[in-house]
mmCIF file of C-alpha atoms in Angstrom:
data_model
loop_
_atom_site.group_PDB
_atom_site.id
_atom_site.type_symbol
_atom_site.label_atom_id
_atom_site.label_comp_id
_atom_site.label_asym_id
_atom_site.label_seq_id
_atom_site.Cartn_x
_atom_site.Cartn_y
_atom_site.Cartn_z
ATOM 1 C CA MET G 71 8.289 4.518 -3.120
ATOM 2 C CA SER G 72 5.593 3.612 -5.597
ATOM 3 C CA ASN G 73 5.938 1.633 -8.795
ATOM 4 C CA ALA G 74 4.089 4.359 -10.726
ATOM 5 C CA ARG G 75 6.005 5.808 -13.651
ATOM 6 C CA PRO G 76 7.022 9.482 -13.491
ATOM 7 C CA GLY G 77 4.138 11.669 -14.602
ATOM 8 C CA THR G 78 1.419 9.190 -13.602
ATOM 9 C CA ALA G 79 -0.925 9.554 -10.635
ATOM 10 C CA GLY G 80 0.733 8.291 -7.465
ATOM 11 C CA ALA G 81 4.327 8.611 -8.683
ATOM 12 C CA THR G 82 6.676 9.396 -5.792
ATOM 13 C CA ARG G 83 10.153 10.623 -5.031
ATOM 14 C CA ALA G 84 12.264 11.164 -1.934
ATOM 15 C CA CYS G 85 12.325 14.552 -0.228
ATOM 16 C CA PRO G 86 15.919 15.795 -0.500
ATOM 17 C CA HIS G 87 15.664 17.308 2.989
ATOM 18 C CA CYS G 88 14.179 14.579 5.194
ATOM 19 C CA LYS G 89 14.125 11.585 2.785
ATOM 20 C CA ALA G 90 10.375 11.023 3.301
ATOM 21 C CA THR G 91 8.499 9.554 0.354
ATOM 22 C CA VAL G 92 6.387 12.322 -1.206
ATOM 23 C CA LEU G 93 4.218 12.653 -4.286
ATOM 24 C CA GLU G 94 6.154 13.743 -7.341
ATOM 25 C CA THR G 95 3.677 16.613 -7.799
ATOM 26 C CA ALA G 96 4.213 18.020 -4.280
ATOM 27 C CA ALA G 97 5.641 21.530 -4.077
ATOM 28 C CA VAL G 98 6.097 21.269 -0.289
ATOM 29 C CA CYS G 99 7.094 18.169 1.682
ATOM 30 C CA PRO G 100 4.199 17.239 4.001
ATOM 31 C CA SER G 101 6.678 15.819 6.529
ATOM 32 C CA CYS G 102 9.387 18.486 6.957
ATOM 33 C CA ARG G 103 7.480 21.313 5.171
ATOM 34 C CA HIS G 104 10.512 22.328 3.098
ATOM 35 C CA HIS G 105 9.870 23.607 -0.415
ATOM 36 C CA LEU G 106 10.612 21.069 -3.121
ATOM 37 C CA ARG G 107 10.018 23.467 -5.996
ATOM 38 C CA PHE G 108 8.616 26.926 -6.416
ATOM 39 C CA ASP G 109 5.391 27.180 -8.390
ATOM 40 C CA ASP G 110 3.913 30.466 -9.493
ATOM 41 C CA SER G 111 1.264 31.863 -7.134
ATOM 42 C CA VAL G 112 -1.591 31.091 -9.565
ATOM 43 C CA THR G 113 -0.658 27.392 -9.619
ATOM 44 C CA VAL G 114 -0.348 27.270 -5.823
ATOM 45 C CA LYS G 115 -3.725 28.983 -5.302
ATOM 46 C CA LYS G 116 -5.404 26.703 -7.844
ATOM 47 C CA ARG G 117 -4.008 23.570 -6.197
ATOM 48 C CA GLN G 118 -5.107 24.759 -2.733
ATOM 49 C CA ALA G 119 -8.614 25.510 -4.048
ATOM 50 C CA GLU G 120 -8.852 21.963 -5.482
ATOM 51 C CA ARG G 121 -7.667 20.328 -2.235
ATOM 52 C CA LEU G 122 -10.069 17.957 -0.521
ATOM 53 C CA VAL G 123 -9.774 16.664 3.037
ATOM 54 C CA PRO G 124 -12.136 13.659 3.053
ATOM 55 C CA LEU G 125 -10.803 12.378 6.387
ATOM 56 C CA LYS G 126 -9.694 14.313 9.446
ATOM 57 C CA VAL G 127 -9.585 12.768 12.906
ATOM 58 C CA GLU G 128 -8.266 14.290 16.118
ATOM 59 C CA GLY G 129 -8.342 12.906 19.615
ATOM 60 C CA THR G 130 -6.778 13.589 22.984
ATOM 61 C CA VAL G 131 -5.565 10.984 25.454
ATOM 62 C CA ARG G 132 -5.478 12.126 29.082
ATOM 63 C CA HIS G 133 -3.619 10.012 31.589
ATOM 64 C CA PRO G 134 -5.117 9.972 35.120
ATOM 65 C CA HIS G 135 -3.291 11.900 37.841
ATOM 66 C CA ASP G 136 -3.085 8.829 40.077
ATOM 67 C CA ALA G 137 -1.860 6.276 37.487
ATOM 68 C CA ASP G 138 1.552 4.840 36.698
ATOM 69 C CA ALA G 139 3.276 5.812 33.463
ATOM 70 C CA TYR G 140 2.062 4.147 30.243
ATOM 71 C CA GLU G 141 3.967 3.873 26.976
ATOM 72 C CA TYR G 142 2.308 4.429 23.599
ATOM 73 C CA THR G 143 2.982 3.697 19.941
ATOM 74 C CA ALA G 144 1.130 5.639 17.225
ATOM 75 C CA VAL G 145 0.694 3.507 14.091
ATOM 76 C CA VAL G 146 -0.893 4.437 10.744
ATOM 77 C CA VAL G 147 -2.138 1.596 8.544
ATOM 78 C CA ILE G 148 -3.469 1.991 4.978
ATOM 79 C CA ARG G 149 -5.639 -0.754 3.466
ATOM 80 C CA ASP G 150 -7.174 -1.158 0.027
ATOM 81 C CA GLN G 151 -10.840 -1.892 -0.769
ATOM 82 C CA ARG G 152 -10.284 -5.630 -0.091
ATOM 83 C CA GLY G 153 -8.821 -4.945 3.353
ATOM 84 C CA GLN G 154 -5.287 -5.873 2.325
ATOM 85 C CA GLU G 155 -2.592 -3.859 4.051
ATOM 86 C CA LEU G 156 -0.758 -1.541 1.660
ATOM 87 C CA ASP G 157 1.401 0.361 4.117
ATOM 88 C CA ARG G 158 2.125 0.570 7.841
ATOM 89 C CA HIS G 159 4.217 3.172 9.658
ATOM 90 C CA VAL G 160 5.036 3.885 13.264
ATOM 91 C CA VAL G 161 4.746 7.666 13.410
ATOM 92 C CA GLY G 162 5.619 8.185 17.038
ATOM 93 C CA VAL G 163 6.313 6.571 20.385
ATOM 94 C CA GLY G 164 6.492 7.931 23.884
ATOM 95 C CA ALA G 165 5.191 7.748 27.417
ATOM 96 C CA LEU G 166 2.438 9.428 29.374
ATOM 97 C CA ARG G 167 3.059 10.080 33.030
ATOM 98 C CA ALA G 168 0.485 10.982 35.656
ATOM 99 C CA GLY G 169 -1.565 14.016 34.576
ATOM 100 C CA GLU G 170 -0.052 14.318 31.074
ATOM 101 C CA GLN G 171 -1.951 14.353 27.807
ATOM 102 C CA ARG G 172 -1.244 14.009 24.080
ATOM 103 C CA THR G 173 -3.349 15.041 21.093
ATOM 104 C CA PHE G 174 -3.138 12.939 17.933
ATOM 105 C CA SER G 175 -4.317 14.192 14.530
ATOM 106 C CA LEU G 176 -4.675 12.413 11.196
ATOM 107 C CA ALA G 177 -5.641 14.106 7.942
ATOM 108 C CA VAL G 178 -5.863 12.737 4.420
ATOM 109 C CA GLU G 179 -5.462 15.462 1.785
ATOM 110 C CA MET G 180 -6.359 14.794 -1.853
ATOM 111 C CA PHE G 181 -5.621 16.777 -5.014
ATOM 112 C CA PRO G 182 -6.592 16.152 -8.635
ATOM 113 C CA HIS G 183 -3.648 14.731 -10.587
ATOM 114 C CA THR G 184 -2.473 17.131 -13.284
ATOM 115 C CA GLY G 185 -0.945 14.398 -15.426
ATOM 116 C CA ALA G 186 2.432 16.071 -15.590
ATOM 117 C CA THR G 187 5.723 15.882 -13.740
ATOM 118 C CA ALA G 188 7.280 18.898 -12.086
ATOM 119 C CA PRO G 189 9.050 21.048 -14.669
ATOM 120 C CA ARG G 190 12.773 20.245 -14.654
ATOM 121 C CA GLY G 191 13.902 23.856 -14.303
ATOM 122 C CA LYS G 192 11.547 24.540 -11.402
ATOM 123 C CA ARG G 193 12.566 21.657 -9.159
ATOM 124 C CA ARG G 194 14.523 22.556 -6.096
ATOM 125 C CA LEU G 195 16.817 19.710 -5.117
ATOM 126 C CA SER G 196 18.280 21.038 -1.863
#
């Protein structure tokens, strides 16, 4: 979790469903997709309209039909402007056997920070 104080940009909390670290302002967990709180439809539509996706990468790995099995590890690394590693996560492991394929996708979604925490009465804790 981040060191940011509640209500500041980048402040985080744990998803009560899957325990993933999520932004405090998130209404839906990006990992398990459970609702964390219920915002009115105007707020949800406004936030979706302000969403930016400055990075989206997708690629497919096809394993040859005549090759032995290979194992893979999918790792996501985040670095700052100086190249220093801020975070590293293994997001999946597995194996590809002859003729199999896997598609990997990465997207970075950005939203303007509203400057407020989620209203206490509107948080859903479980």
